[in-house]
Amino acid sequence: MRMLLLFFLATIVVSPSQGSDLGLSHQIHLLRPQSGNKFPGLSCLSWRLGVETRNIIGWTTVPKECEGYVGHYMLGYQYREDSKVVTNQAIVYAQSLKLKGDGKDVWVFDIDETTLSNLPYYAEHGFGVQPYNSTLFNQWVITAKAPALPESMKLYKTLLSLGIKVVFLTGRSEEQRTVATNNLNHVGFHTWEKLILRASSYTGKTAVEYKSTERKKLEKNGYRIIGNIGDQWSDLMGTPTGNRTFKLPDPMYYIS
């Protein structure tokens, strides 16, 4: 009944004398479904867009009203589709490159929500609505059961086939090296040039400072960072960033 009423309203808003194109425009506007959860003063879809474009920064938790929306996004097809757009563009870019062939061309991968997915953990903790709890999160990490992100796995395999070496640069602590190695190997990431974890000397430093410093070390050692992919803007900021950066979606948490 409601759809019939909307159609009726759409047909009478614009008279035929105003033109068929304008009448169709009004019909589409009235009849199309609303996308994203709507709450007073908050559209969760628009909130996610603001997060992904870094217009919303410094946030600590997902708005409580958006828990369901973020959960459906992360577990549904749209997250996978968005990830495919990013990694497919990365593959097109990588295939267009003329490599030196000296083994110094590398691609930097973040780990959490880039290479490995922590969705099993976040599904049990409100998809980012609950404040970050390092104790609980590390209990999950040490199980080494995080699955691979399929789109990133495809990119990883393509890069190796092209002769591009992979460097993993993660915010996980150096104490978790064995766990990270086991988890990566278990899900199919068997080959890399370097696995860089956060040393205790970076305590008090931001992710941007830490990752920028480590990328500078790579370049000082003669490596050329031809690509860099991560789920956080802090993975892709600072200097050097690499010749080209690729941002994967992640509306569950923010790291500065």
mmCIF file of N, CA and C in Angstrom, residues 123-238:
data_model
loop_
_atom_site.group_PDB
_atom_site.id
_atom_site.type_symbol
_atom_site.label_atom_id
_atom_site.label_comp_id
_atom_site.label_asym_id
_atom_site.label_seq_id
_atom_site.Cartn_x
_atom_site.Cartn_y
_atom_site.Cartn_z
ATOM 1 N N ALA A 123 33.276 -9.457 15.713
ATOM 2 C CA ALA A 123 31.883 -9.884 15.705
ATOM 3 C C ALA A 123 31.394 -10.201 17.117
ATOM 4 N N GLU A 124 32.331 -10.551 17.994
ATOM 5 C CA GLU A 124 31.983 -10.843 19.386
ATOM 6 C C GLU A 124 32.104 -9.609 20.278
ATOM 7 N N HIS A 125 32.562 -8.496 19.715
ATOM 8 C CA HIS A 125 32.793 -7.290 20.523
ATOM 9 C C HIS A 125 32.223 -6.051 19.855
ATOM 10 N N GLY A 126 31.038 -6.198 19.270
ATOM 11 C CA GLY A 126 30.283 -5.030 18.820
ATOM 12 C C GLY A 126 30.766 -4.349 17.569
ATOM 13 N N PHE A 127 31.628 -4.997 16.789
ATOM 14 C CA PHE A 127 32.103 -4.396 15.528
ATOM 15 C C PHE A 127 32.682 -3.001 15.739
ATOM 16 N N GLY A 128 33.393 -2.814 16.842
ATOM 17 C CA GLY A 128 34.034 -1.527 17.109
ATOM 18 C C GLY A 128 33.254 -0.612 18.018
ATOM 19 N N VAL A 129 32.064 -1.028 18.434
ATOM 20 C CA VAL A 129 31.280 -0.213 19.374
ATOM 21 C C VAL A 129 31.892 -0.264 20.772
ATOM 22 N N GLN A 130 32.375 -1.435 21.155
ATOM 23 C CA GLN A 130 33.001 -1.574 22.465
ATOM 24 C C GLN A 130 34.394 -0.949 22.442
ATOM 25 N N PRO A 131 34.802 -0.267 23.502
ATOM 26 C CA PRO A 131 36.149 0.303 23.556
ATOM 27 C C PRO A 131 37.211 -0.784 23.385
ATOM 28 N N TYR A 132 38.310 -0.424 22.758
ATOM 29 C CA TYR A 132 39.397 -1.372 22.525
ATOM 30 C C TYR A 132 39.938 -1.894 23.841
ATOM 31 N N ASN A 133 40.074 -3.206 23.929
ATOM 32 C CA ASN A 133 40.609 -3.857 25.113
ATOM 33 C C ASN A 133 41.818 -4.674 24.677
ATOM 34 N N SER A 134 43.015 -4.185 24.978
ATOM 35 C CA SER A 134 44.239 -4.830 24.493
ATOM 36 C C SER A 134 44.396 -6.247 25.029
ATOM 37 N N THR A 135 43.949 -6.470 26.261
ATOM 38 C CA THR A 135 44.074 -7.804 26.843
ATOM 39 C C THR A 135 43.230 -8.813 26.071
ATOM 40 N N LEU A 136 41.960 -8.461 25.840
ATOM 41 C CA LEU A 136 41.075 -9.366 25.115
ATOM 42 C C LEU A 136 41.534 -9.552 23.670
ATOM 43 N N PHE A 137 41.964 -8.456 23.038
ATOM 44 C CA PHE A 137 42.393 -8.559 21.650
ATOM 45 C C PHE A 137 43.639 -9.439 21.526
ATOM 46 N N ASN A 138 44.589 -9.278 22.430
ATOM 47 C CA ASN A 138 45.803 -10.089 22.368
ATOM 48 C C ASN A 138 45.528 -11.559 22.657
ATOM 49 N N GLN A 139 44.512 -11.822 23.479
ATOM 50 C CA GLN A 139 44.115 -13.213 23.698
ATOM 51 C C GLN A 139 43.636 -13.837 22.399
ATOM 52 N N TRP A 140 42.948 -13.043 21.582
ATOM 53 C CA TRP A 140 42.526 -13.519 20.268
ATOM 54 C C TRP A 140 43.727 -13.688 19.344
ATOM 55 N N VAL A 141 44.629 -12.709 19.324
ATOM 56 C CA VAL A 141 45.781 -12.740 18.425
ATOM 57 C C VAL A 141 46.628 -13.990 18.645
ATOM 58 N N ILE A 142 46.865 -14.352 19.895
ATOM 59 C CA ILE A 142 47.759 -15.478 20.173
ATOM 60 C C ILE A 142 47.163 -16.829 19.765
ATOM 61 N N THR A 143 45.880 -16.873 19.432
ATOM 62 C CA THR A 143 45.313 -18.111 18.914
ATOM 63 C C THR A 143 45.799 -18.379 17.495
ATOM 64 N N ALA A 144 46.270 -17.320 16.805
ATOM 65 C CA ALA A 144 46.777 -17.427 15.434
ATOM 66 C C ALA A 144 45.724 -18.006 14.487
ATOM 67 N N LYS A 145 44.469 -17.653 14.717
ATOM 68 C CA LYS A 145 43.371 -18.179 13.911
ATOM 69 C C LYS A 145 42.727 -17.141 12.998
ATOM 70 N N ALA A 146 43.349 -15.983 12.853
ATOM 71 C CA ALA A 146 42.772 -14.956 11.981
ATOM 72 C C ALA A 146 42.813 -15.426 10.531
ATOM 73 N N PRO A 147 41.684 -15.399 9.822
ATOM 74 C CA PRO A 147 41.674 -15.828 8.415
ATOM 75 C C PRO A 147 42.300 -14.777 7.506
ATOM 76 N N ALA A 148 42.671 -15.214 6.321
ATOM 77 C CA ALA A 148 43.211 -14.284 5.320
ATOM 78 C C ALA A 148 42.087 -13.495 4.674
ATOM 79 N N LEU A 149 42.375 -12.261 4.282
ATOM 80 C CA LEU A 149 41.446 -11.514 3.451
ATOM 81 C C LEU A 149 41.628 -11.987 2.013
ATOM 82 N N PRO A 150 40.596 -12.576 1.408
ATOM 83 C CA PRO A 150 40.751 -13.175 0.070
ATOM 84 C C PRO A 150 41.267 -12.202 -0.984
ATOM 85 N N GLU A 151 40.791 -10.975 -0.953
ATOM 86 C CA GLU A 151 41.216 -10.003 -1.972
ATOM 87 C C GLU A 151 42.703 -9.673 -1.820
ATOM 88 N N SER A 152 43.161 -9.546 -0.590
ATOM 89 C CA SER A 152 44.578 -9.265 -0.363
ATOM 90 C C SER A 152 45.437 -10.467 -0.732
ATOM 91 N N MET A 153 44.908 -11.664 -0.512
ATOM 92 C CA MET A 153 45.642 -12.868 -0.911
ATOM 93 C C MET A 153 45.846 -12.906 -2.424
ATOM 94 N N LYS A 154 44.805 -12.520 -3.170
ATOM 95 C CA LYS A 154 44.927 -12.474 -4.626
ATOM 96 C C LYS A 154 45.999 -11.475 -5.043
ATOM 97 N N LEU A 155 46.003 -10.302 -4.426
ATOM 98 C CA LEU A 155 47.016 -9.292 -4.724
ATOM 99 C C LEU A 155 48.411 -9.821 -4.383
ATOM 100 N N TYR A 156 48.537 -10.430 -3.229
ATOM 101 C CA TYR A 156 49.820 -10.986 -2.769
ATOM 102 C C TYR A 156 50.377 -11.987 -3.781
ATOM 103 N N LYS A 157 49.541 -12.923 -4.213
ATOM 104 C CA LYS A 157 49.999 -13.931 -5.169
ATOM 105 C C LYS A 157 50.373 -13.310 -6.517
ATOM 106 N N THR A 158 49.617 -12.310 -6.926
ATOM 107 C CA THR A 158 49.920 -11.640 -8.192
ATOM 108 C C THR A 158 51.266 -10.931 -8.116
ATOM 109 N N LEU A 159 51.510 -10.252 -7.019
ATOM 110 C CA LEU A 159 52.779 -9.539 -6.857
ATOM 111 C C LEU A 159 53.962 -10.500 -6.912
ATOM 112 N N LEU A 160 53.839 -11.621 -6.225
ATOM 113 C CA LEU A 160 54.935 -12.599 -6.238
ATOM 114 C C LEU A 160 55.165 -13.126 -7.653
ATOM 115 N N SER A 161 54.085 -13.359 -8.391
ATOM 116 C CA SER A 161 54.229 -13.868 -9.757
ATOM 117 C C SER A 161 54.902 -12.854 -10.676
ATOM 118 N N LEU A 162 54.796 -11.584 -10.324
ATOM 119 C CA LEU A 162 55.412 -10.522 -11.121
ATOM 120 C C LEU A 162 56.866 -10.263 -10.723
ATOM 121 N N GLY A 163 57.307 -10.911 -9.664
ATOM 122 C CA GLY A 163 58.670 -10.700 -9.185
ATOM 123 C C GLY A 163 58.807 -9.574 -8.177
ATOM 124 N N ILE A 164 57.694 -9.140 -7.624
ATOM 125 C CA ILE A 164 57.705 -8.085 -6.608
ATOM 126 C C ILE A 164 57.731 -8.735 -5.229
ATOM 127 N N LYS A 165 58.657 -8.326 -4.399
ATOM 128 C CA LYS A 165 58.788 -8.903 -3.073
ATOM 129 C C LYS A 165 57.845 -8.215 -2.089
ATOM 130 N N VAL A 166 57.447 -8.948 -1.068
ATOM 131 C CA VAL A 166 56.476 -8.460 -0.087
ATOM 132 C C VAL A 166 57.157 -8.190 1.247
ATOM 133 N N VAL A 167 56.806 -7.046 1.818
ATOM 134 C CA VAL A 167 57.234 -6.696 3.179
ATOM 135 C C VAL A 167 55.991 -6.507 4.026
ATOM 136 N N PHE A 168 55.908 -7.226 5.131
ATOM 137 C CA PHE A 168 54.823 -7.025 6.084
ATOM 138 C C PHE A 168 55.296 -6.046 7.149
ATOM 139 N N LEU A 169 54.532 -4.970 7.324
ATOM 140 C CA LEU A 169 54.851 -3.940 8.317
ATOM 141 C C LEU A 169 53.632 -3.772 9.215
ATOM 142 N N THR A 170 53.702 -4.284 10.421
ATOM 143 C CA THR A 170 52.537 -4.359 11.287
ATOM 144 C C THR A 170 52.737 -3.637 12.608
ATOM 145 N N GLY A 171 51.624 -3.208 13.184
ATOM 146 C CA GLY A 171 51.637 -2.594 14.502
ATOM 147 C C GLY A 171 51.701 -3.612 15.627
ATOM 148 N N ARG A 172 51.632 -4.895 15.290
ATOM 149 C CA ARG A 172 51.776 -5.918 16.320
ATOM 150 C C ARG A 172 53.172 -5.838 16.934
ATOM 151 N N SER A 173 53.281 -6.208 18.191
ATOM 152 C CA SER A 173 54.554 -6.063 18.892
ATOM 153 C C SER A 173 55.546 -7.154 18.490
ATOM 154 N N GLU A 174 56.804 -6.858 18.662
ATOM 155 C CA GLU A 174 57.873 -7.803 18.346
ATOM 156 C C GLU A 174 57.707 -9.118 19.106
ATOM 157 N N GLU A 175 57.132 -9.052 20.299
ATOM 158 C CA GLU A 175 56.916 -10.256 21.100
ATOM 159 C C GLU A 175 55.945 -11.233 20.433
ATOM 160 N N GLN A 176 55.194 -10.750 19.444
ATOM 161 C CA GLN A 176 54.214 -11.603 18.767
ATOM 162 C C GLN A 176 54.719 -12.129 17.421
ATOM 163 N N ARG A 177 56.029 -12.099 17.231
ATOM 164 C CA ARG A 177 56.592 -12.530 15.941
ATOM 165 C C ARG A 177 56.234 -13.979 15.620
ATOM 166 N N THR A 178 56.408 -14.876 16.574
ATOM 167 C CA THR A 178 56.120 -16.285 16.314
ATOM 168 C C THR A 178 54.648 -16.485 15.978
ATOM 169 N N VAL A 179 53.778 -15.827 16.739
ATOM 170 C CA VAL A 179 52.337 -15.941 16.486
ATOM 171 C C VAL A 179 51.988 -15.415 15.097
ATOM 172 N N ALA A 180 52.531 -14.239 14.759
ATOM 173 C CA ALA A 180 52.244 -13.646 13.447
ATOM 174 C C ALA A 180 52.754 -14.542 12.321
ATOM 175 N N THR A 181 53.949 -15.078 12.485
ATOM 176 C CA THR A 181 54.525 -15.963 11.469
ATOM 177 C C THR A 181 53.662 -17.206 11.277
ATOM 178 N N ASN A 182 53.252 -17.807 12.388
ATOM 179 C CA ASN A 182 52.424 -19.013 12.308
ATOM 180 C C ASN A 182 51.079 -18.736 11.645
ATOM 181 N N ASN A 183 50.469 -17.601 12.004
ATOM 182 C CA ASN A 183 49.159 -17.260 11.441
ATOM 183 C C ASN A 183 49.267 -16.997 9.945
ATOM 184 N N LEU A 184 50.272 -16.238 9.536
ATOM 185 C CA LEU A 184 50.465 -15.951 8.118
ATOM 186 C C LEU A 184 50.689 -17.238 7.322
ATOM 187 N N ASN A 185 51.556 -18.086 7.832
ATOM 188 C CA ASN A 185 51.837 -19.350 7.147
ATOM 189 C C ASN A 185 50.598 -20.237 7.068
ATOM 190 N N HIS A 186 49.846 -20.269 8.139
ATOM 191 C CA HIS A 186 48.690 -21.154 8.221
ATOM 192 C C HIS A 186 47.643 -20.840 7.163
ATOM 193 N N VAL A 187 47.477 -19.547 6.845
ATOM 194 C CA VAL A 187 46.426 -19.163 5.884
ATOM 195 C C VAL A 187 46.944 -18.981 4.465
ATOM 196 N N GLY A 188 48.235 -19.195 4.247
ATOM 197 C CA GLY A 188 48.733 -19.185 2.876
ATOM 198 C C GLY A 188 49.741 -18.121 2.503
ATOM 199 N N PHE A 189 50.111 -17.275 3.450
ATOM 200 C CA PHE A 189 51.161 -16.284 3.178
ATOM 201 C C PHE A 189 52.493 -16.914 3.588
ATOM 202 N N HIS A 190 53.181 -17.527 2.632
ATOM 203 C CA HIS A 190 54.372 -18.308 2.957
ATOM 204 C C HIS A 190 55.683 -17.601 2.644
ATOM 205 N N THR A 191 55.619 -16.579 1.805
ATOM 206 C CA THR A 191 56.843 -15.956 1.309
ATOM 207 C C THR A 191 56.838 -14.460 1.562
ATOM 208 N N TRP A 192 57.900 -13.956 2.137
ATOM 209 C CA TRP A 192 58.064 -12.513 2.279
ATOM 210 C C TRP A 192 59.539 -12.162 2.413
ATOM 211 N N GLU A 193 59.834 -10.919 2.096
ATOM 212 C CA GLU A 193 61.203 -10.411 2.214
ATOM 213 C C GLU A 193 61.514 -10.039 3.647
ATOM 214 N N LYS A 194 60.551 -9.354 4.291
ATOM 215 C CA LYS A 194 60.723 -8.954 5.686
ATOM 216 C C LYS A 194 59.378 -8.974 6.404
ATOM 217 N N LEU A 195 59.427 -9.303 7.681
ATOM 218 C CA LEU A 195 58.271 -9.183 8.571
ATOM 219 C C LEU A 195 58.693 -8.241 9.686
ATOM 220 N N ILE A 196 58.186 -7.007 9.616
ATOM 221 C CA ILE A 196 58.593 -5.966 10.568
ATOM 222 C C ILE A 196 57.499 -5.781 11.612
ATOM 223 N N LEU A 197 57.848 -6.002 12.873
ATOM 224 C CA LEU A 197 56.928 -5.803 13.984
ATOM 225 C C LEU A 197 57.416 -4.651 14.853
ATOM 226 N N ARG A 198 56.507 -4.107 15.641
ATOM 227 C CA ARG A 198 56.803 -2.897 16.411
ATOM 228 C C ARG A 198 57.683 -3.216 17.621
ATOM 229 N N ALA A 199 58.870 -2.657 17.623
ATOM 230 C CA ALA A 199 59.804 -2.859 18.730
ATOM 231 C C ALA A 199 59.437 -1.966 19.911
ATOM 232 N N SER A 200 59.939 -2.315 21.085
ATOM 233 C CA SER A 200 59.637 -1.541 22.296
ATOM 234 C C SER A 200 60.176 -0.119 22.214
ATOM 235 N N SER A 201 61.158 0.116 21.338
ATOM 236 C CA SER A 201 61.724 1.462 21.192
ATOM 237 C C SER A 201 60.717 2.454 20.620
ATOM 238 N N TYR A 202 59.620 1.944 20.059
ATOM 239 C CA TYR A 202 58.588 2.817 19.497
ATOM 240 C C TYR A 202 57.472 3.116 20.489
ATOM 241 N N THR A 203 57.636 2.716 21.724
ATOM 242 C CA THR A 203 56.626 3.014 22.740
ATOM 243 C C THR A 203 56.412 4.520 22.838
ATOM 244 N N GLY A 204 55.154 4.942 22.775
ATOM 245 C CA GLY A 204 54.834 6.365 22.843
ATOM 246 C C GLY A 204 54.811 7.048 21.491
ATOM 247 N N LYS A 205 55.245 6.349 20.446
ATOM 248 C CA LYS A 205 55.228 6.900 19.091
ATOM 249 C C LYS A 205 53.909 6.549 18.404
ATOM 250 N N THR A 206 53.470 7.413 17.518
ATOM 251 C CA THR A 206 52.254 7.116 16.760
ATOM 252 C C THR A 206 52.549 6.075 15.688
ATOM 253 N N ALA A 207 51.487 5.508 15.132
ATOM 254 C CA ALA A 207 51.649 4.550 14.055
ATOM 255 C C ALA A 207 52.305 5.197 12.838
ATOM 256 N N VAL A 208 51.967 6.450 12.585
ATOM 257 C CA VAL A 208 52.577 7.159 11.451
ATOM 258 C C VAL A 208 54.082 7.286 11.654
ATOM 259 N N GLU A 209 54.498 7.662 12.848
ATOM 260 C CA GLU A 209 55.936 7.806 13.130
ATOM 261 C C GLU A 209 56.661 6.475 12.998
ATOM 262 N N TYR A 210 56.076 5.440 13.567
ATOM 263 C CA TYR A 210 56.686 4.108 13.532
ATOM 264 C C TYR A 210 56.812 3.595 12.100
ATOM 265 N N LYS A 211 55.734 3.634 11.350
ATOM 266 C CA LYS A 211 55.762 3.050 10.019
ATOM 267 C C LYS A 211 56.590 3.887 9.043
ATOM 268 N N SER A 212 56.567 5.193 9.214
ATOM 269 C CA SER A 212 57.408 6.048 8.368
ATOM 270 C C SER A 212 58.887 5.733 8.588
ATOM 271 N N THR A 213 59.265 5.582 9.846
ATOM 272 C CA THR A 213 60.658 5.282 10.175
ATOM 273 C C THR A 213 61.093 3.963 9.557
ATOM 274 N N GLU A 214 60.240 2.953 9.649
ATOM 275 C CA GLU A 214 60.590 1.640 9.109
ATOM 276 C C GLU A 214 60.652 1.667 7.584
ATOM 277 N N ARG A 215 59.800 2.447 6.952
ATOM 278 C CA ARG A 215 59.880 2.555 5.487
ATOM 279 C C ARG A 215 61.156 3.280 5.066
ATOM 280 N N LYS A 216 61.574 4.280 5.854
ATOM 281 C CA LYS A 216 62.837 4.966 5.564
ATOM 282 C C LYS A 216 64.005 3.986 5.636
ATOM 283 N N LYS A 217 63.961 3.081 6.613
ATOM 284 C CA LYS A 217 65.023 2.070 6.745
ATOM 285 C C LYS A 217 65.075 1.169 5.519
ATOM 286 N N LEU A 218 63.892 0.818 5.015
ATOM 287 C CA LEU A 218 63.856 -0.007 3.809
ATOM 288 C C LEU A 218 64.542 0.705 2.652
ATOM 289 N N GLU A 219 64.245 1.974 2.462
ATOM 290 C CA GLU A 219 64.837 2.717 1.360
ATOM 291 C C GLU A 219 66.337 2.905 1.550
ATOM 292 N N LYS A 220 66.762 3.099 2.800
ATOM 293 C CA LYS A 220 68.196 3.227 3.065
ATOM 294 C C LYS A 220 68.938 1.948 2.734
ATOM 295 N N ASN A 221 68.237 0.830 2.814
ATOM 296 C CA ASN A 221 68.838 -0.461 2.489
ATOM 297 C C ASN A 221 68.683 -0.816 1.011
ATOM 298 N N GLY A 222 68.270 0.173 0.222
ATOM 299 C CA GLY A 222 68.239 -0.009 -1.228
ATOM 300 C C GLY A 222 66.939 -0.506 -1.817
ATOM 301 N N TYR A 223 65.936 -0.697 -0.973
ATOM 302 C CA TYR A 223 64.648 -1.159 -1.490
ATOM 303 C C TYR A 223 63.859 -0.002 -2.094
ATOM 304 N N ARG A 224 63.081 -0.299 -3.113
ATOM 305 C CA ARG A 224 62.171 0.656 -3.709
ATOM 306 C C ARG A 224 60.743 0.233 -3.354
ATOM 307 N N ILE A 225 60.028 1.086 -2.628
ATOM 308 C CA ILE A 225 58.654 0.765 -2.229
ATOM 309 C C ILE A 225 57.736 1.192 -3.362
ATOM 310 N N ILE A 226 57.351 0.237 -4.180
ATOM 311 C CA ILE A 226 56.537 0.584 -5.350
ATOM 312 C C ILE A 226 55.047 0.558 -5.040
ATOM 313 N N GLY A 227 54.680 -0.042 -3.912
ATOM 314 C CA GLY A 227 53.278 -0.076 -3.510
ATOM 315 C C GLY A 227 53.146 -0.230 -2.010
ATOM 316 N N ASN A 228 52.031 0.247 -1.472
ATOM 317 C CA ASN A 228 51.803 0.227 -0.029
ATOM 318 C C ASN A 228 50.300 0.112 0.195
ATOM 319 N N ILE A 229 49.863 -0.914 0.935
ATOM 320 C CA ILE A 229 48.440 -1.116 1.151
ATOM 321 C C ILE A 229 48.147 -1.336 2.627
ATOM 322 N N GLY A 230 47.071 -0.687 3.100
ATOM 323 C CA GLY A 230 46.680 -0.831 4.500
ATOM 324 C C GLY A 230 45.231 -0.434 4.686
ATOM 325 N N ASP A 231 44.694 -0.741 5.853
ATOM 326 C CA ASP A 231 43.294 -0.412 6.139
ATOM 327 C C ASP A 231 43.164 0.900 6.897
ATOM 328 N N GLN A 232 44.280 1.418 7.441
ATOM 329 C CA GLN A 232 44.282 2.669 8.185
ATOM 330 C C GLN A 232 45.045 3.736 7.411
ATOM 331 N N TRP A 233 44.571 4.976 7.543
ATOM 332 C CA TRP A 233 45.321 6.062 6.907
ATOM 333 C C TRP A 233 46.716 6.184 7.494
ATOM 334 N N SER A 234 46.877 5.805 8.754
ATOM 335 C CA SER A 234 48.198 5.871 9.375
ATOM 336 C C SER A 234 49.170 4.871 8.753
ATOM 337 N N ASP A 235 48.671 3.868 8.018
ATOM 338 C CA ASP A 235 49.544 2.960 7.277
ATOM 339 C C ASP A 235 50.135 3.644 6.048
ATOM 340 N N LEU A 236 49.469 4.695 5.601
ATOM 341 C CA LEU A 236 49.764 5.265 4.291
ATOM 342 C C LEU A 236 50.251 6.709 4.355
ATOM 343 N N MET A 237 50.434 7.225 5.563
ATOM 344 C CA MET A 237 50.847 8.618 5.725
ATOM 345 C C MET A 237 52.309 8.700 6.157
ATOM 346 N N GLY A 238 52.816 9.934 6.255
ATOM 347 C CA GLY A 238 54.221 10.142 6.596
ATOM 348 C C GLY A 238 55.075 10.057 5.348
#
